[in-house]
Amino acid sequence: MRSISRIVPLSLALAALAPAAALAQNDTTPGVRLRMTYETGTAPGFLVLPFAGEDAAAARQILRNDLELSDRFEMKDPPAGTPVADRPDVATWRDRGADWLLNGTVTDNGAGATLRLTLYDAVYGEVKGTGSFGLPARGSRGFRMAVHAASDAVVRWATGQPGFAATRIAFVTQGRGSKEIYLVDSDGEGVTRVTSDGSIALSPAWSPDGRRLAYTSFKRGGPHLFERDLGTGGERTVSARDGINITPAYAPDGRTIAFGMTEGGNTEIALAGPGGTRTLTQSRRFENLSPSFSPDGGRIAFVSDRLGEPAVYVMSAGGGEPRIVSDYTYGRSGYSTSPDWSPAGDWIAFSSRVNGVPQIVMVGADGRGARLLTDRGRNEDPSWAPDGRHLVFASPNRDGGGLFVLDTVTGKVRTLVGGRGFGLPAWSPALARGGGAQAAGAGR
């Protein structure tokens, strides 16, 4: 029988990894030819004018950086000394290359401040969006997240699509004899420690409301499954059955958690919810784990080695016959793990070995349109941002190692957290929205 550590070596983070090999621009995996295909073209020019008011410069800088990280605009800056203007000359800025023009004011209200924004469509000379956003005192935990929420509102005004600025990424860090879970903001700021168990913590997964994390920990001996409330720090045991309890994923209802659990000597996909725990798969000699729900909760992508090597499958959330969606050719080896279903429901990202080296691949939920997204270094454990466009992944050797953010449209990659020993990233849902309302995880 295959060991779980062979199926998902990074999920358990117990196996040593072989050095990466250099890859060509295009590579093949058994049965499917994968190509690096990214869109080319120009992005609309976006100019953020100087904001009026106290703390305006700090808010403007955070917001401008968020818009640049969205990879949707070509950011431009006004000349030094440009004065604050209540009503900017839109036509003049359009002639200087701005397709979008953002103006803002920060007004102190005693307990905090209010950020008022106006977005101009400079091409058509009209206001595209306006809004007011409550700001906690600068230096407080919520200040940056409140500005991030305003950034996401601006992205939606301009594109009609969600942003990802007001989010955090959970990840695992290797310490001396332990692995602990941390959080980091989407722009790489605000690293915060979540667990201090002095044990092995793995596979963090966000609840749909961003208030809880499910994860596996060895702190009580075996790999048990826990849920941590990020607001109160309270914790409950989800599953401590004999064997393993690993790779959790929340259903969209936020009350049900799917995970890999030992049952009858095999690893099966199980559901833990208000009605108790039940298994969805029934195996004889193979392992099933790493579930990921579709956005509507109707299907689950997961990993199984039922054909000899780990591959990604999709089945109904109620169980039943699964369908393979990663590449597979009978008699040839393949190795695909760590699926993550995109928020829009159209793609499933996973890690697949290409010429023996793990790379990030995405495929349509129907198994069609597979695309190779990386070809340099070892790249594993992808997780989607709420915008359904960006992925965070881990690499032990790319540019010195760390966590990286990939734009699946342009292919642009940036470092989120640099260094060795980082892995298993999980991107949160939106933690704050326009108007300043925040989920519990936002201010940590």
Coordinates of C-alpha atoms in Angstrom, one line a residue:
M1 CA 0.0 0.0 0.0
R2 CA 1.2 3.5 -0.8
S3 CA 2.0 5.7 2.1
I4 CA 0.3 9.0 2.5
S5 CA 3.7 10.8 2.5
R6 CA 4.2 9.6 -1.1
I7 CA 0.8 11.0 -2.2
V8 CA 1.1 14.5 -0.7
P9 CA 4.6 14.9 0.6
L10 CA 4.2 18.6 1.0
S11 CA 0.9 18.4 2.8
L12 CA 2.6 16.4 5.5
A13 CA 5.9 18.2 5.0
L14 CA 7.8 15.2 6.1
A15 CA 9.6 14.2 3.0
A16 CA 12.9 15.7 1.8
L17 CA 12.6 17.2 -1.7
A18 CA 14.9 16.6 -4.5
P19 CA 16.7 19.5 -6.3
A20 CA 14.9 21.0 -9.2
A21 CA 15.9 20.6 -12.8
A22 CA 15.9 23.3 -15.4
L23 CA 12.9 23.2 -17.7
A24 CA 12.3 24.4 -21.2
Q25 CA 9.6 26.9 -22.1
N26 CA 7.2 24.2 -23.2
D27 CA 7.0 20.8 -21.5
T28 CA 5.0 17.7 -21.8
T29 CA 3.3 15.5 -19.2
P30 CA 1.9 12.1 -20.0
G31 CA -1.1 12.5 -22.3
V32 CA -1.2 16.3 -22.4
R33 CA 1.1 18.9 -23.9
L34 CA 1.2 21.8 -21.6
R35 CA 2.3 25.2 -22.8
M36 CA 3.0 28.5 -21.1
T37 CA 0.3 30.7 -22.5
Y38 CA -0.2 34.2 -21.1
E39 CA -2.1 37.2 -22.5
T40 CA -0.1 40.1 -23.9
G41 CA -1.3 43.7 -24.3
T42 CA -1.5 47.0 -22.6
A43 CA -3.1 47.9 -19.3
P44 CA -5.0 51.2 -18.8
G45 CA -3.2 54.0 -17.2
F46 CA -4.2 54.7 -13.6
L47 CA -3.2 57.9 -11.7
V48 CA -3.8 58.4 -8.0
L49 CA -3.8 62.1 -7.2
P50 CA -2.5 63.5 -3.8
F51 CA -5.2 63.1 -1.1
A52 CA -6.2 65.9 1.2
G53 CA -6.2 65.6 5.0
E54 CA -4.2 64.1 7.9
D55 CA -2.9 60.6 7.3
A56 CA -3.8 61.1 3.6
A57 CA -0.3 60.3 2.4
A58 CA -0.2 56.9 4.2
A59 CA -3.6 55.9 2.9
R60 CA -2.8 57.0 -0.6
Q61 CA 0.5 55.0 -0.6
I62 CA -1.2 51.8 0.6
L63 CA -4.0 52.2 -1.9
R64 CA -1.7 52.9 -4.9
N65 CA 0.4 49.9 -4.0
D66 CA -2.7 47.7 -3.9
L67 CA -3.8 48.9 -7.3
E68 CA -0.4 48.1 -8.7
L69 CA -0.4 44.6 -7.2
S70 CA -3.8 43.9 -8.8
D71 CA -2.0 43.7 -12.1
R72 CA -4.9 45.3 -13.9
F73 CA -3.5 48.8 -14.4
E74 CA -0.3 50.7 -15.5
M75 CA 0.2 52.9 -12.5
K76 CA 1.3 56.5 -13.1
D77 CA 2.3 59.2 -10.7
P78 CA 1.6 62.9 -10.8
P79 CA 4.6 65.3 -10.9
A80 CA 6.1 66.2 -7.6
G81 CA 4.4 69.2 -6.0
T82 CA 1.1 68.5 -7.7
P83 CA -1.4 70.3 -5.4
V84 CA -4.5 68.8 -3.9
A85 CA -7.6 69.5 -5.9
D86 CA -11.2 69.2 -4.9
R87 CA -12.2 68.8 -8.6
P88 CA -9.4 67.6 -10.7
D89 CA -9.0 68.7 -14.4
V90 CA -9.8 65.3 -15.8
A91 CA -9.2 66.2 -19.4
T92 CA -5.7 67.4 -18.6
W93 CA -4.7 64.2 -16.8
R94 CA -6.3 62.1 -19.7
D95 CA -4.0 63.9 -22.1
R96 CA -1.0 62.9 -19.8
G97 CA -1.9 59.2 -20.1
A98 CA -4.4 58.6 -17.4
D99 CA -7.4 56.4 -18.3
W100 CA -8.5 56.2 -14.7
L101 CA -8.1 59.1 -12.2
L102 CA -8.6 58.6 -8.4
N103 CA -9.0 61.5 -6.0
G104 CA -9.4 61.3 -2.2
T105 CA -9.9 63.1 1.1
V106 CA -9.2 61.9 4.6
T107 CA -11.3 63.7 7.3
D108 CA -10.7 63.3 11.0
N109 CA -13.8 62.5 13.0
G110 CA -12.3 62.2 16.5
A111 CA -12.3 58.4 17.0
G112 CA -10.9 57.8 13.6
A113 CA -11.2 59.1 10.1
T114 CA -13.2 58.8 6.9
L115 CA -11.6 58.2 3.5
R116 CA -13.7 59.6 0.7
L117 CA -12.8 58.5 -2.8
T118 CA -13.9 59.5 -6.3
L119 CA -12.9 57.5 -9.4
Y120 CA -13.1 59.2 -12.7
D121 CA -13.2 57.5 -16.1
A122 CA -10.9 59.9 -17.8
V123 CA -11.6 58.6 -21.3
Y124 CA -15.3 59.4 -21.1
G125 CA -14.9 62.2 -18.6
E126 CA -17.4 60.8 -16.1
V127 CA -17.5 59.7 -12.5
K128 CA -17.3 55.9 -12.3
G129 CA -17.6 55.5 -8.5
T130 CA -17.7 57.3 -5.2
G131 CA -17.5 55.9 -1.6
S132 CA -16.7 56.6 2.0
F133 CA -14.6 54.3 4.1
G134 CA -14.1 54.4 7.9
L135 CA -10.5 54.4 8.9
P136 CA -9.4 53.4 12.4
A137 CA -6.5 55.4 13.9
R138 CA -3.3 55.2 12.0
G139 CA -1.0 52.6 13.5
S140 CA -3.9 50.5 14.8
R141 CA -4.3 47.0 13.5
G142 CA -7.3 47.8 11.4
F143 CA -6.0 50.9 9.5
R144 CA -4.2 49.1 6.7
M145 CA -7.0 46.6 6.2
A146 CA -9.6 49.4 6.0
V147 CA -7.6 51.0 3.2
H148 CA -7.2 47.6 1.5
A149 CA -11.0 47.3 1.5
A150 CA -11.2 50.7 -0.2
S151 CA -8.7 49.5 -2.8
D152 CA -11.0 46.5 -3.6
A153 CA -13.9 48.8 -4.0
V154 CA -11.9 50.9 -6.5
V155 CA -11.0 47.8 -8.5
R156 CA -14.7 46.8 -8.6
W157 CA -15.7 50.3 -9.8
A158 CA -13.2 50.2 -12.6
T159 CA -13.4 46.6 -13.7
G160 CA -16.6 45.1 -12.2
Q161 CA -14.4 42.3 -10.8
P162 CA -13.4 41.6 -7.1
G163 CA -10.0 42.5 -5.8
F164 CA -7.9 40.7 -3.2
A165 CA -6.2 43.5 -1.2
A166 CA -8.3 43.0 1.9
T167 CA -7.2 39.4 2.4
R168 CA -4.5 37.4 4.3
I169 CA -2.6 34.3 3.5
A170 CA -2.1 31.5 6.0
F171 CA 1.0 29.5 5.7
V172 CA 3.3 27.0 7.6
T173 CA 6.8 27.9 8.7
Q174 CA 9.5 25.4 9.5
G175 CA 11.1 26.1 12.9
R176 CA 13.5 24.2 15.1
G177 CA 11.7 20.9 15.5
S178 CA 8.3 22.3 14.9
K179 CA 6.1 23.8 12.2
E180 CA 3.7 26.7 13.1
I181 CA 1.0 28.6 11.2
Y182 CA 1.3 32.3 10.4
L183 CA -0.7 34.9 8.5
V184 CA 0.5 37.6 6.2
D185 CA -1.4 40.4 4.4
S186 CA -1.8 40.1 0.6
D187 CA 0.9 42.8 0.1
G188 CA 3.4 41.0 2.3
E189 CA 2.9 43.1 5.4
G190 CA 1.7 42.2 8.9
V191 CA 3.1 38.8 9.5
T192 CA 1.3 37.3 12.5
R193 CA 1.8 34.0 14.3
V194 CA -1.3 31.9 14.9
T195 CA -0.1 28.7 16.5
S196 CA 2.5 28.2 19.2
D197 CA 2.1 24.5 19.8
G198 CA 5.8 23.5 19.6
S199 CA 4.6 20.6 17.4
I200 CA 3.8 20.1 13.7
A201 CA 0.9 22.2 12.4
L202 CA -0.1 21.7 8.8
S203 CA -2.7 22.4 6.1
P204 CA -4.4 25.6 7.2
A205 CA -7.8 26.2 5.6
W206 CA -10.0 29.3 5.8
S207 CA -13.7 29.3 6.7
P208 CA -15.8 31.1 4.1
D209 CA -16.4 34.1 6.5
G210 CA -12.7 34.4 7.3
R211 CA -13.2 34.1 11.0
R212 CA -11.8 30.5 11.5
L213 CA -8.9 28.3 10.5
A214 CA -9.1 24.6 10.3
Y215 CA -5.7 22.8 10.5
T216 CA -4.0 19.6 11.4
S217 CA -1.7 19.4 14.4
F218 CA 0.4 16.7 16.1
K219 CA 0.3 18.5 19.4
R220 CA -1.7 15.7 21.1
G221 CA 0.2 12.9 19.5
G222 CA -1.3 11.8 16.2
P223 CA -2.4 14.1 13.3
H224 CA -5.7 15.5 14.6
L225 CA -7.9 18.1 13.1
F226 CA -8.7 21.4 14.9
E227 CA -10.6 24.6 14.3
R228 CA -9.2 28.0 15.6
D229 CA -11.4 31.1 16.1
L230 CA -9.2 33.9 14.9
G231 CA -11.1 36.5 16.9
T232 CA -11.2 34.9 20.3
G233 CA -8.3 32.4 20.0
G234 CA -10.7 29.6 21.1
E235 CA -10.3 26.2 19.6
R236 CA -12.2 23.0 19.1
T237 CA -11.3 19.5 18.0
V238 CA -13.0 18.6 14.7
S239 CA -11.6 15.0 14.5
A240 CA -9.2 13.0 16.6
R241 CA -10.0 9.6 15.3
D242 CA -7.2 7.0 15.2
G243 CA -5.0 7.2 12.1
I244 CA -4.8 10.5 10.2
N245 CA -7.0 13.6 10.1
I246 CA -5.5 15.9 7.4
T247 CA -6.0 18.3 4.5
P248 CA -9.2 20.1 5.6
A249 CA -11.4 22.2 3.4
Y250 CA -14.6 24.1 4.3
A251 CA -17.8 23.7 2.4
P252 CA -19.5 27.0 1.3
D253 CA -22.0 26.7 4.2
G254 CA -19.1 27.2 6.6
R255 CA -20.4 24.4 8.9
T256 CA -19.1 21.4 7.1
I257 CA -15.4 20.4 6.7
A258 CA -14.1 17.8 4.3
F259 CA -10.8 16.2 5.1
G260 CA -8.7 13.0 4.6
M261 CA -9.4 10.5 7.4
T262 CA -8.3 6.9 8.1
E263 CA -11.1 4.5 7.6
G264 CA -10.7 0.7 7.4
G265 CA -6.9 1.1 6.9
N266 CA -7.3 3.4 3.9
T267 CA -7.5 7.2 3.7
E268 CA -10.9 8.4 2.7
I269 CA -12.6 11.7 2.1
A270 CA -14.8 12.4 5.1
L271 CA -17.3 15.2 6.0
A272 CA -17.5 16.6 9.5
G273 CA -20.6 18.7 10.1
P274 CA -23.6 19.3 12.4
G275 CA -24.8 15.8 11.8
G276 CA -21.5 14.1 12.7
T277 CA -18.8 12.6 10.5
R278 CA -19.3 10.4 7.5
T279 CA -17.1 9.2 4.7
L280 CA -17.7 10.0 1.0
T281 CA -15.3 7.5 -0.6
Q282 CA -14.8 3.8 -0.2
S283 CA -11.4 2.4 -1.1
R284 CA -9.8 -1.0 -1.0
R285 CA -6.1 -0.3 -1.7
F286 CA -5.8 3.4 -2.4
E287 CA -5.8 6.7 -0.7
N288 CA -8.1 9.8 -1.1
L289 CA -7.4 13.2 0.4
S290 CA -6.8 17.0 -0.2
P291 CA -10.5 17.9 -0.9
S292 CA -11.5 21.2 -2.3
F293 CA -15.2 22.3 -2.8
S294 CA -16.6 24.0 -5.9
P295 CA -18.0 27.4 -5.1
D296 CA -21.6 26.2 -5.2
G297 CA -20.7 23.3 -2.9
G298 CA -22.0 20.7 -5.4
R299 CA -18.7 19.0 -6.3
I300 CA -15.4 18.2 -4.7
A301 CA -12.0 18.0 -6.3
F302 CA -9.6 15.7 -4.5
V303 CA -6.4 13.5 -4.9
S304 CA -6.5 9.8 -5.3
D305 CA -3.9 7.2 -6.3
R306 CA -6.5 4.7 -7.5
L307 CA -4.8 4.5 -11.0
G308 CA -1.3 4.0 -9.5
E309 CA 0.0 7.5 -9.0
P310 CA -1.7 10.5 -7.4
A311 CA -4.1 12.3 -9.7
V312 CA -6.8 15.0 -9.3
Y313 CA -10.4 13.9 -9.5
V314 CA -13.8 15.5 -9.3
M315 CA -16.9 13.9 -7.7
S316 CA -20.3 15.0 -6.4
A317 CA -20.3 16.5 -2.9
G318 CA -22.6 13.6 -2.0
G319 CA -20.1 11.0 -3.2
G320 CA -20.3 8.8 -6.2
E321 CA -18.1 7.9 -9.1
P322 CA -15.2 10.4 -9.6
R323 CA -13.9 11.8 -12.9
I324 CA -10.2 12.4 -13.4
V325 CA -9.3 15.9 -14.5
S326 CA -5.5 15.9 -14.3
D327 CA -3.6 14.4 -17.2
Y328 CA -3.3 10.6 -17.3
T329 CA -2.0 8.0 -19.8
Y330 CA -2.4 4.3 -19.0
G331 CA 1.0 2.7 -18.2
R332 CA 2.8 6.0 -17.7
S333 CA 3.5 7.7 -14.5
G334 CA 2.0 11.0 -13.4
Y335 CA 1.9 12.9 -10.2
S336 CA -0.7 15.6 -9.4
T337 CA -1.6 16.9 -6.0
S338 CA -3.0 19.8 -3.9
P339 CA -6.1 20.9 -6.0
D340 CA -7.8 24.2 -5.3
W341 CA -11.0 25.2 -6.9
S342 CA -11.2 28.8 -8.1
P343 CA -13.8 31.1 -6.6
A344 CA -15.4 31.7 -10.0
G345 CA -15.8 27.9 -10.4
D346 CA -14.2 27.7 -13.8
W347 CA -10.7 26.4 -13.0
I348 CA -8.9 24.0 -10.7
A349 CA -5.3 24.7 -9.9
F350 CA -2.9 21.9 -8.7
S351 CA 0.7 20.9 -8.6
S352 CA 1.9 18.4 -11.3
R353 CA 5.2 16.9 -12.0
V354 CA 6.6 18.0 -15.3
N355 CA 9.8 16.2 -16.2
G356 CA 10.0 15.1 -12.6
V357 CA 9.7 18.7 -11.2
P358 CA 6.5 20.0 -9.5
Q359 CA 4.9 22.9 -11.4
I360 CA 1.6 24.8 -11.1
V361 CA -1.1 23.8 -13.6
M362 CA -4.7 24.8 -14.0
V363 CA -7.4 22.9 -15.8
G364 CA -11.1 23.6 -16.5
A365 CA -13.5 22.0 -14.1
D366 CA -14.5 19.7 -16.9
G367 CA -10.9 18.5 -17.4
R368 CA -10.3 20.6 -20.5
G369 CA -7.9 23.4 -21.3
A370 CA -5.0 22.4 -19.1
R371 CA -2.4 25.2 -18.8
L372 CA 1.1 25.1 -17.5
L373 CA 1.6 28.2 -15.3
T374 CA 5.2 27.9 -14.1
D375 CA 8.4 26.4 -15.5
R376 CA 11.2 27.6 -13.2
G377 CA 12.1 26.0 -9.9
R378 CA 9.9 23.7 -7.8
N379 CA 6.4 25.2 -7.4
E380 CA 3.7 23.6 -5.2
D381 CA 0.5 24.0 -3.2
P382 CA -1.4 26.6 -5.2
S383 CA -4.3 28.5 -3.6
W384 CA -6.6 31.0 -5.4
A385 CA -7.2 34.6 -4.4
P386 CA -10.8 35.8 -4.2
D387 CA -10.4 37.5 -7.6
G388 CA -10.0 34.1 -9.3
R389 CA -7.1 35.5 -11.2
H390 CA -4.1 35.3 -8.8
L391 CA -2.6 32.2 -7.1
V392 CA -0.2 32.0 -4.2
F393 CA 2.2 29.0 -4.2
A394 CA 5.3 27.8 -2.4
S395 CA 8.7 27.2 -3.8
P396 CA 11.8 26.0 -1.9
N397 CA 14.3 27.2 -4.6
R398 CA 12.7 29.8 -6.8
D399 CA 14.6 33.1 -6.2
G400 CA 15.8 31.9 -2.9
G401 CA 12.6 30.2 -1.9
G402 CA 9.4 31.4 -0.3
L403 CA 5.8 32.1 -1.1
F404 CA 5.0 33.7 -4.5
V405 CA 2.0 35.3 -6.1
L406 CA 1.3 34.5 -9.7
D407 CA -1.0 36.5 -12.1
T408 CA -2.6 33.8 -14.3
V409 CA -3.4 36.4 -17.0
T410 CA 0.0 37.9 -17.6
G411 CA 2.3 35.4 -15.9
K412 CA 3.8 38.0 -13.7
V413 CA 5.2 36.6 -10.4
R414 CA 6.1 38.5 -7.2
T415 CA 7.6 37.4 -3.9
L416 CA 5.1 37.5 -1.0
V417 CA 7.4 36.1 1.7
G418 CA 11.0 35.3 0.8
G419 CA 13.2 32.6 2.3
R420 CA 13.3 28.9 3.0
G421 CA 11.0 26.9 5.1
F422 CA 7.6 28.4 4.0
G423 CA 4.9 26.2 2.6
L424 CA 1.2 25.2 2.4
P425 CA -0.2 28.7 1.7
A426 CA -4.0 29.2 1.9
W427 CA -5.6 32.4 0.6
S428 CA -8.4 33.9 2.7
P429 CA -11.7 35.3 1.5
A430 CA -12.3 39.0 1.7
L431 CA -11.7 40.0 5.3
A432 CA -13.1 43.6 5.0
R433 CA -15.4 45.3 2.6
G434 CA -16.2 48.8 1.6
G435 CA -17.5 50.8 4.6
G436 CA -14.9 49.3 6.9
A437 CA -16.8 46.3 8.2
Q438 CA -14.2 43.7 9.2
A439 CA -14.0 40.0 9.9
A440 CA -12.2 38.9 13.0
G441 CA -9.1 37.8 11.1
A442 CA -8.6 41.2 9.6
G443 CA -7.2 43.0 12.5
R444 CA -4.8 40.4 13.8

